[in-house]
C-alpha positions as a LaTeX table, in Angstrom:
\begin{tabular}{lrrr}
\hline
Residue & $x$ (\AA) & $y$ (\AA) & $z$ (\AA) \\
\hline
Met1 & 0.24 & $-0.26$ & 0.19 \\
Asp2 & 1.10 & 3.73 & $-0.74$ \\
Ile3 & 1.11 & 6.03 & 1.44 \\
Gly4 & 0.73 & 9.99 & 0.67 \\
Leu5 & 0.56 & 13.40 & 2.57 \\
Val6 & $-1.94$ & 16.06 & 1.87 \\
Leu7 & $-1.56$ & 19.56 & 2.83 \\
Gln8 & $-2.99$ & 22.73 & 2.35 \\
Thr9 & $-0.96$ & 25.53 & 1.15 \\
Asp10 & $-0.86$ & 27.89 & 3.66 \\
Pro11 & 2.27 & 30.17 & 3.86 \\
Pro12 & 4.84 & 30.09 & 4.08 \\
Ala13 & 4.77 & 27.77 & 1.18 \\
Arg14 & 8.49 & 26.97 & 1.70 \\
Leu15 & 7.52 & 24.95 & 4.95 \\
Leu16 & 5.27 & 22.90 & 2.96 \\
Val17 & 8.16 & 22.01 & 0.68 \\
Glu18 & 10.17 & 21.23 & 3.37 \\
Arg19 & 7.64 & 18.79 & 4.61 \\
Met20 & 7.24 & 17.13 & 1.23 \\
Arg21 & 10.54 & 16.76 & 1.16 \\
Arg22 & 10.94 & 15.05 & 4.64 \\
Ala23 & 8.17 & 13.01 & 3.63 \\
Glu24 & 9.81 & 11.19 & 0.84 \\
Ala25 & 12.66 & 10.73 & 2.81 \\
Ala26 & 10.21 & 8.77 & 5.15 \\
Gly27 & 8.67 & 6.59 & 2.47 \\
Phe28 & 5.64 & 8.54 & 1.27 \\
Thr29 & 5.09 & 7.86 & $-2.49$ \\
His30 & 2.34 & 10.89 & $-3.08$ \\
Gly31 & 2.29 & 14.62 & $-1.88$ \\
Trp32 & $-1.11$ & 16.36 & $-2.19$ \\
Thr33 & $-2.68$ & 19.56 & $-1.53$ \\
Phe34 & $-5.86$ & 20.94 & $-1.40$ \\
Asp35 & $-6.75$ & 23.05 & $-4.37$ \\
Ser36 & $-8.74$ & 26.74 & $-3.47$ \\
Cys37 & $-7.06$ & 29.25 & $-4.42$ \\
Val38 & $-8.99$ & 32.00 & $-2.03$ \\
Leu39 & $-8.61$ & 30.34 & 1.16 \\
Trp40 & $-4.93$ & 29.05 & 0.61 \\
Gln41 & $-2.02$ & 30.05 & $-1.95$ \\
Glu42 & $-1.79$ & 28.69 & $-5.50$ \\
Pro43 & $-0.78$ & 25.02 & $-5.35$ \\
Phe44 & 0.77 & 24.84 & $-9.06$ \\
Val45 & 3.13 & 27.04 & $-8.16$ \\
Ile46 & 4.57 & 25.41 & $-5.26$ \\
Tyr47 & 4.45 & 21.82 & $-7.13$ \\
Ser48 & 7.51 & 23.04 & $-9.33$ \\
Gln49 & 9.39 & 23.58 & $-5.73$ \\
Ile50 & 8.35 & 20.27 & $-4.02$ \\
Leu51 & 9.03 & 18.12 & $-7.87$ \\
Gly52 & 12.38 & 20.27 & $-7.68$ \\
Gln53 & 13.43 & 19.67 & $-4.65$ \\
Thr54 & 12.62 & 15.64 & $-4.35$ \\
Glu55 & 13.33 & 12.92 & $-6.83$ \\
Arg56 & 10.39 & 10.16 & $-6.61$ \\
Leu57 & 7.32 & 11.63 & $-5.05$ \\
Thr58 & 4.02 & 11.84 & $-7.16$ \\
Val59 & 2.36 & 15.61 & $-6.85$ \\
Gly60 & $-1.09$ & 16.72 & $-7.78$ \\
Pro61 & $-4.25$ & 18.75 & $-6.01$ \\
Met62 & $-6.67$ & 16.44 & $-3.84$ \\
Val63 & $-8.81$ & 17.77 & $-5.52$ \\
Thr64 & $-8.70$ & 20.33 & $-8.30$ \\
Asn65 & $-12.02$ & 21.36 & $-10.40$ \\
Pro66 & $-13.34$ & 22.04 & $-13.57$ \\
Ser67 & $-14.42$ & 25.38 & $-13.17$ \\
Thr68 & $-11.51$ & 27.44 & $-11.43$ \\
Arg69 & $-9.28$ & 27.09 & $-14.22$ \\
Thr70 & $-9.79$ & 26.29 & $-18.06$ \\
Trp71 & $-9.36$ & 22.94 & $-19.08$ \\
Glu72 & $-6.73$ & 23.87 & $-21.25$ \\
Val73 & $-4.71$ & 25.86 & $-18.68$ \\
Thr74 & $-5.05$ & 22.96 & $-16.23$ \\
Ala75 & $-4.22$ & 20.54 & $-18.66$ \\
Ser76 & $-0.79$ & 22.94 & $-19.81$ \\
Leu77 & $-0.04$ & 23.02 & $-16.03$ \\
Phe78 & 0.03 & 19.20 & $-15.63$ \\
Ala79 & 2.00 & 18.71 & $-18.97$ \\
Thr80 & 4.41 & 21.71 & $-18.08$ \\
Leu81 & 5.36 & 20.14 & $-14.70$ \\
Asn82 & 6.13 & 16.65 & $-16.95$ \\
Asp83 & 8.05 & 17.84 & $-18.96$ \\
Met84 & 10.33 & 19.72 & $-16.37$ \\
Phe85 & 9.88 & 16.98 & $-13.91$ \\
Gly86 & 9.44 & 13.84 & $-15.74$ \\
Asn87 & 5.77 & 12.21 & $-15.75$ \\
Arg88 & 5.14 & 12.87 & $-11.81$ \\
Thr89 & 1.97 & 14.30 & $-11.62$ \\
Ile90 & $-1.33$ & 13.14 & $-10.77$ \\
Cys91 & $-4.60$ & 14.92 & $-11.37$ \\
Gly92 & $-7.33$ & 14.66 & $-8.19$ \\
Ile93 & $-10.47$ & 15.97 & $-9.35$ \\
Gly94 & $-13.99$ & 16.55 & $-8.39$ \\
Arg95 & $-16.80$ & 19.13 & $-8.92$ \\
Gly96 & $-15.48$ & 21.83 & $-6.87$ \\
Asp97 & $-16.55$ & 22.22 & $-3.09$ \\
Ser98 & $-14.53$ & 24.80 & $-1.23$ \\
Ala99 & $-12.61$ & 26.36 & $-4.16$ \\
Met100 & $-16.52$ & 27.21 & $-5.88$ \\
Arg101 & $-18.43$ & 27.90 & $-2.59$ \\
Val102 & $-16.23$ & 30.15 & $-1.23$ \\
Ala103 & $-16.14$ & 32.51 & $-4.45$ \\
Gly104 & $-20.24$ & 31.93 & $-4.69$ \\
Arg105 & $-20.27$ & 30.02 & $-7.08$ \\
Arg106 & $-22.33$ & 26.37 & $-7.59$ \\
Pro107 & $-20.11$ & 23.25 & $-8.05$ \\
Ala108 & $-20.04$ & 21.77 & $-11.59$ \\
Thr109 & $-22.22$ & 19.10 & $-12.56$ \\
Leu110 & $-21.10$ & 15.84 & $-12.93$ \\
Ala111 & $-21.60$ & 16.21 & $-16.97$ \\
Arg112 & $-19.32$ & 18.98 & $-16.88$ \\
Leu113 & $-16.88$ & 17.55 & $-15.03$ \\
Ser114 & $-16.80$ & 14.02 & $-17.28$ \\
Glu115 & $-15.83$ & 16.55 & $-20.33$ \\
Ala116 & $-13.25$ & 17.96 & $-18.08$ \\
Met117 & $-11.58$ & 14.91 & $-17.15$ \\
His118 & $-11.72$ & 13.85 & $-20.86$ \\
Ala119 & $-9.90$ & 17.31 & $-22.21$ \\
Ile120 & $-7.53$ & 17.44 & $-19.52$ \\
Lys121 & $-6.38$ & 14.32 & $-19.79$ \\
Asp122 & $-6.07$ & 14.11 & $-23.11$ \\
Leu123 & $-4.50$ & 17.74 & $-23.61$ \\
Ala124 & $-1.67$ & 16.74 & $-21.22$ \\
Glu125 & $-1.14$ & 13.53 & $-22.74$ \\
Gly126 & $-0.49$ & 14.80 & $-26.26$ \\
Arg127 & $-3.99$ & 14.17 & $-27.67$ \\
Ala128 & $-6.21$ & 16.78 & $-29.52$ \\
Val129 & $-9.64$ & 17.26 & $-28.00$ \\
Val130 & $-12.61$ & 19.89 & $-28.70$ \\
Val131 & $-13.31$ & 22.10 & $-26.16$ \\
Asp132 & $-16.24$ & 24.62 & $-26.61$ \\
Gly133 & $-16.43$ & 23.70 & $-30.27$ \\
Thr134 & $-12.69$ & 24.30 & $-31.47$ \\
Glu135 & $-10.24$ & 21.74 & $-31.76$ \\
Leu136 & $-7.32$ & 22.41 & $-28.91$ \\
His137 & $-3.63$ & 20.49 & $-28.83$ \\
Leu138 & $-0.63$ & 21.14 & $-26.94$ \\
Pro139 & 2.62 & 20.38 & $-29.49$ \\
Trp140 & 5.06 & 20.58 & $-27.51$ \\
Val141 & 4.09 & 17.91 & $-25.25$ \\
Arg142 & 6.07 & 14.67 & $-26.03$ \\
Asp143 & 5.41 & 11.38 & $-23.83$ \\
Gly144 & 2.85 & 12.92 & $-21.47$ \\
Ala145 & 1.35 & 10.57 & $-19.14$ \\
Leu146 & $-1.45$ & 12.08 & $-16.49$ \\
Pro147 & $-3.81$ & 9.38 & $-14.10$ \\
Val148 & $-6.74$ & 11.16 & $-13.29$ \\
Trp149 & $-8.65$ & 10.26 & $-9.89$ \\
Met150 & $-12.10$ & 11.35 & $-9.21$ \\
Gly151 & $-13.30$ & 12.10 & $-5.56$ \\
Ala152 & $-16.61$ & 10.96 & $-5.19$ \\
Tyr153 & $-19.63$ & 9.94 & $-2.71$ \\
Gly154 & $-22.67$ & 10.07 & $-4.25$ \\
Pro155 & $-24.08$ & 6.99 & $-6.72$ \\
Arg156 & $-23.58$ & 8.76 & $-9.86$ \\
Ala157 & $-20.43$ & 10.11 & $-9.14$ \\
Leu158 & $-19.65$ & 6.68 & $-8.12$ \\
Glu159 & $-20.77$ & 5.32 & $-11.39$ \\
Leu160 & $-18.67$ & 8.36 & $-13.29$ \\
Thr161 & $-15.87$ & 7.18 & $-11.44$ \\
Gly162 & $-15.83$ & 3.73 & $-12.34$ \\
Arg163 & $-16.68$ & 4.56 & $-16.14$ \\
Gln164 & $-14.12$ & 6.93 & $-17.00$ \\
Ala165 & $-11.47$ & 7.71 & $-14.00$ \\
Asp166 & $-8.40$ & 6.13 & $-13.90$ \\
Gly167 & $-8.70$ & 6.07 & $-9.54$ \\
Phe168 & $-11.34$ & 6.79 & $-7.27$ \\
Ile169 & $-10.44$ & 9.15 & $-3.99$ \\
Leu170 & $-12.68$ & 8.40 & $-1.00$ \\
Gln171 & $-12.46$ & 10.96 & 1.79 \\
Leu172 & $-13.15$ & 8.90 & 4.37 \\
Ala173 & $-11.42$ & 6.01 & 6.10 \\
Asp174 & $-14.76$ & 3.90 & 7.40 \\
Pro175 & $-14.23$ & 0.21 & 6.38 \\
Tyr176 & $-17.83$ & $-0.58$ & 5.89 \\
Leu177 & $-18.23$ & 2.79 & 3.78 \\
Thr178 & $-15.06$ & 2.21 & 2.19 \\
Glu179 & $-16.02$ & $-1.21$ & 0.98 \\
Tyr180 & $-19.62$ & $-0.26$ & $-0.20$ \\
Met181 & $-18.47$ & 2.34 & $-2.41$ \\
Ile182 & $-15.20$ & 0.43 & $-3.68$ \\
Lys183 & $-18.04$ & $-2.21$ & $-4.85$ \\
Ala184 & $-19.84$ & 0.32 & $-6.76$ \\
Val185 & $-17.05$ & 2.27 & $-8.84$ \\
Arg186 & $-16.02$ & $-1.66$ & $-9.80$ \\
Ser187 & $-19.32$ & $-2.65$ & $-10.81$ \\
Ala188 & $-19.45$ & 0.67 & $-12.62$ \\
Ala189 & $-16.15$ & $-0.12$ & $-14.24$ \\
Ala190 & $-16.94$ & $-3.88$ & $-15.44$ \\
Ala191 & $-20.54$ & $-2.40$ & $-17.05$ \\
Ala192 & $-18.41$ & $-0.34$ & $-19.04$ \\
Gly193 & $-16.21$ & $-2.76$ & $-20.22$ \\
Arg194 & $-12.93$ & $-2.29$ & $-18.33$ \\
Asp195 & $-11.13$ & $-4.08$ & $-15.83$ \\
Pro196 & $-12.35$ & $-3.37$ & $-12.52$ \\
Gly197 & $-8.98$ & $-3.66$ & $-11.18$ \\
Ser198 & $-7.18$ & $-1.01$ & $-13.60$ \\
Val199 & $-8.85$ & 1.73 & $-11.35$ \\
Arg200 & $-6.73$ & 2.93 & $-8.38$ \\
Ile201 & $-8.50$ & 3.18 & $-4.93$ \\
Cys202 & $-7.21$ & 5.82 & $-2.69$ \\
Val203 & $-8.66$ & 6.54 & 0.76 \\
Ala204 & $-7.59$ & 10.05 & 2.25 \\
Ala205 & $-8.80$ & 10.89 & 5.89 \\
Pro206 & $-6.76$ & 12.41 & 8.72 \\
Ala207 & $-4.47$ & 10.44 & 10.92 \\
Tyr208 & $-3.39$ & 11.33 & 14.28 \\
Val209 & $-0.89$ & 9.29 & 16.01 \\
Thr210 & $-1.00$ & 8.87 & 19.72 \\
Ala211 & 1.90 & 7.92 & 21.95 \\
Asp212 & $-0.54$ & 5.82 & 24.07 \\
Asp213 & $-4.47$ & 5.03 & 23.97 \\
Ser214 & $-4.73$ & 7.04 & 27.15 \\
Pro215 & $-8.56$ & 8.63 & 27.36 \\
Ala216 & $-6.72$ & 11.94 & 27.17 \\
Ala217 & $-4.54$ & 11.28 & 24.27 \\
Leu218 & $-7.26$ & 10.53 & 22.06 \\
Ala219 & $-9.60$ & 13.09 & 23.11 \\
His220 & $-7.29$ & 15.48 & 22.25 \\
Ala221 & $-6.91$ & 13.98 & 18.91 \\
Arg222 & $-10.39$ & 13.77 & 18.09 \\
Glu223 & $-10.78$ & 17.62 & 18.62 \\
Gln224 & $-7.95$ & 17.89 & 16.26 \\
Cys225 & $-9.35$ & 15.83 & 13.48 \\
Arg226 & $-13.55$ & 16.44 & 13.76 \\
Trp227 & $-13.28$ & 19.02 & 11.19 \\
Phe228 & $-13.17$ & 16.17 & 8.97 \\
Gly229 & $-16.29$ & 14.87 & 9.50 \\
Gly230 & $-17.49$ & 18.34 & 9.03 \\
Met231 & $-15.99$ & 18.78 & 5.94 \\
Val232 & $-17.50$ & 15.47 & 4.74 \\
Gly233 & $-20.78$ & 16.45 & 6.03 \\
Asn234 & $-20.73$ & 19.28 & 3.26 \\
His235 & $-20.62$ & 16.23 & 0.54 \\
Val236 & $-23.45$ & 14.22 & 2.45 \\
Ala237 & $-26.05$ & 17.46 & 2.67 \\
Asp238 & $-25.39$ & 17.81 & $-0.97$ \\
Leu239 & $-26.32$ & 13.98 & $-1.35$ \\
Val240 & $-29.00$ & 14.04 & 1.15 \\
Ser241 & $-30.60$ & 17.15 & $-0.62$ \\
His242 & $-30.52$ & 15.38 & $-4.03$ \\
Tyr243 & $-31.59$ & 12.08 & $-3.21$ \\
Gly244 & $-33.80$ & 12.46 & $-0.22$ \\
Glu245 & $-32.62$ & 11.43 & 3.74 \\
His246 & $-33.90$ & 7.47 & 3.39 \\
Ser247 & $-32.60$ & 7.11 & $-0.04$ \\
Asp248 & $-31.70$ & 3.43 & $-1.00$ \\
Leu249 & $-29.01$ & 5.03 & $-2.56$ \\
Val250 & $-27.16$ & 6.69 & $-0.20$ \\
Pro251 & $-25.71$ & 4.59 & 2.87 \\
Gln252 & $-27.96$ & 5.51 & 6.67 \\
Ala253 & $-24.43$ & 5.05 & 7.52 \\
Leu254 & $-23.61$ & 7.96 & 5.93 \\
Thr255 & $-26.38$ & 10.45 & 6.52 \\
Asp256 & $-27.44$ & 9.81 & 10.05 \\
Tyr257 & $-24.80$ & 11.96 & 11.36 \\
Ile258 & $-25.70$ & 15.29 & 9.78 \\
Lys259 & $-29.03$ & 15.98 & 11.26 \\
Asp260 & $-27.90$ & 18.36 & 13.82 \\
Arg261 & $-25.79$ & 20.13 & 11.35 \\
His262 & $-26.57$ & 23.99 & 10.65 \\
Gly263 & $-24.43$ & 26.24 & 8.16 \\
Tyr264 & $-21.00$ & 26.00 & 7.44 \\
Asp265 & $-18.61$ & 29.01 & 6.67 \\
Tyr266 & $-15.75$ & 28.03 & 4.91 \\
Ser267 & $-13.23$ & 30.42 & 6.15 \\
His268 & $-12.63$ & 27.63 & 8.75 \\
His269 & $-12.45$ & 24.96 & 6.05 \\
Gly270 & $-10.17$ & 22.05 & 6.83 \\
Arg271 & $-9.06$ & 23.51 & 9.86 \\
Ala272 & $-8.66$ & 21.97 & 13.37 \\
Asp273 & $-10.43$ & 24.94 & 15.04 \\
Asn274 & $-13.23$ & 25.03 & 12.57 \\
Pro275 & $-16.36$ & 26.34 & 14.87 \\
Asp276 & $-18.84$ & 24.24 & 12.31 \\
Thr277 & $-18.42$ & 20.65 & 13.38 \\
Ala278 & $-20.01$ & 20.48 & 17.15 \\
Phe279 & $-22.46$ & 18.34 & 15.26 \\
Val280 & $-19.81$ & 15.56 & 14.45 \\
Pro281 & $-19.89$ & 13.23 & 17.44 \\
Asp282 & $-16.91$ & 10.65 & 18.16 \\
Glu283 & $-17.92$ & 7.75 & 16.66 \\
Ile284 & $-17.73$ & 9.45 & 13.44 \\
Val285 & $-14.23$ & 11.13 & 14.14 \\
Asp286 & $-13.08$ & 7.60 & 14.64 \\
Arg287 & $-15.00$ & 6.34 & 12.05 \\
Phe288 & $-13.59$ & 8.26 & 9.41 \\
Cys289 & $-10.16$ & 9.16 & 10.63 \\
Leu290 & $-7.43$ & 7.33 & 12.05 \\
Ile291 & $-6.61$ & 7.76 & 15.57 \\
Gly292 & $-4.28$ & 6.13 & 17.84 \\
Pro293 & $-0.99$ & 4.48 & 18.23 \\
Pro294 & 0.69 & 3.10 & 15.32 \\
Thr295 & $-0.22$ & $-0.40$ & 15.89 \\
Val296 & $-4.22$ & 0.86 & 15.99 \\
Gln297 & $-3.43$ & 2.51 & 12.87 \\
Leu298 & $-2.00$ & $-0.59$ & 11.14 \\
Glu299 & $-4.60$ & $-2.24$ & 11.89 \\
Arg300 & $-6.99$ & $-0.22$ & 10.35 \\
Leu301 & $-4.73$ & 0.26 & 7.27 \\
Ala302 & $-4.67$ & $-3.46$ & 6.94 \\
Gln303 & $-8.21$ & $-3.37$ & 6.92 \\
Leu304 & $-8.39$ & $-1.21$ & 4.32 \\
Arg305 & $-6.19$ & $-2.75$ & 2.28 \\
Ser306 & $-7.88$ & $-6.35$ & 2.29 \\
Leu307 & $-10.87$ & $-3.98$ & 0.59 \\
Gly308 & $-8.58$ & $-3.41$ & $-2.23$ \\
Val309 & $-7.34$ & 0.38 & $-1.22$ \\
Asp310 & $-3.90$ & 0.70 & $-3.08$ \\
Gln311 & $-2.99$ & 4.27 & $-1.22$ \\
Phe312 & $-4.04$ & 6.00 & 1.73 \\
Ala313 & $-3.02$ & 10.03 & 1.82 \\
Val314 & $-2.58$ & 11.05 & 5.26 \\
Tyr315 & $-4.76$ & 14.40 & 5.92 \\
Ala316 & $-2.34$ & 16.51 & 7.88 \\
Met317 & $-4.15$ & 19.30 & 9.14 \\
His318 & $-3.50$ & 19.56 & 12.73 \\
Asp319 & $-0.86$ & 20.26 & 15.36 \\
Ala320 & 0.98 & 17.34 & 15.12 \\
Ile321 & 2.08 & 17.72 & 11.39 \\
Asp322 & 5.90 & 17.26 & 11.73 \\
Ser323 & 5.73 & 14.10 & 14.16 \\
Thr324 & 2.82 & 12.13 & 12.08 \\
Ile325 & 5.16 & 12.74 & 9.09 \\
Asp326 & 8.06 & 11.10 & 11.40 \\
Ser327 & 6.01 & 8.21 & 12.87 \\
Tyr328 & 4.63 & 6.82 & 9.78 \\
Gly329 & 8.15 & 7.03 & 8.42 \\
Ala330 & 9.91 & 5.27 & 11.43 \\
Glu331 & 6.52 & 3.02 & 12.75 \\
Val332 & 3.69 & 2.63 & 10.12 \\
Ile333 & 5.45 & 2.60 & 6.44 \\
Pro334 & 8.18 & 0.21 & 7.28 \\
Arg335 & 5.66 & $-2.55$ & 8.55 \\
Leu336 & 3.15 & $-2.20$ & 5.58 \\
\hline
\end{tabular}
């Protein structure tokens, strides 16, 4: 199982670059960042520094969207980085949550997302594509390769992932829901005539490594990771509004906990001090995140790997970023 690291592009960018260097040295294979340019710094500028100061790390957004940049710009960004540093980028993409809503815009439709994934991948890999009625081609691309991994929760998004994407990004680490959604993606891939095993599976969630499993240590870790349940709750709320609270298309285990959710302020998005996450119970934090000493985290990772997960991406948005990188490098990654 690969292990990735997910960080926000908070200033100073040099600190993020240094942490990605440390992560590669510790055995991490992927370096991901959020992509929400109003809330944080522009990630593609920072990727050039990460790639220039590492040798093997694969770098990309978790996740970009079809609307912040035009598709040819997004493709050219990836293709330029690949031309400079080898094919070491990856395109995580979704409809656009924080990046769009913080700017007062709606996330993209799945139809638009599908078109964008085709266009970005084809252009970045040197193929011509028609965008808005005009054929476009990046003539300077040579031997480009860009895996496109889609973030998804709902049934239609899972179907699109299996039908089209190179990989599936699931932002929660609950084994029950992971199994449920992997089956949906792979069933869609098979129905589309694809090899279901060819779709790579990435689970992304906060990991907080504690020295022990004492109540005080676990309580602090939960508070540092509770924001994640709020973030996932945004997507669940979208599903409920679209499919209904008791739809057979959405697992009840995913919808029950948002009943006490009241609004969301994106200025606190992805932060441990987010005040809009009081509705998230300890049970959800424990289910969605990896909390506890290395032995406990290894048990959950073994569960996820048995379900077909190819990569676990560590969300490190808490007060123990550096110690998490070190703990995974010393005690987790060598045992996987």
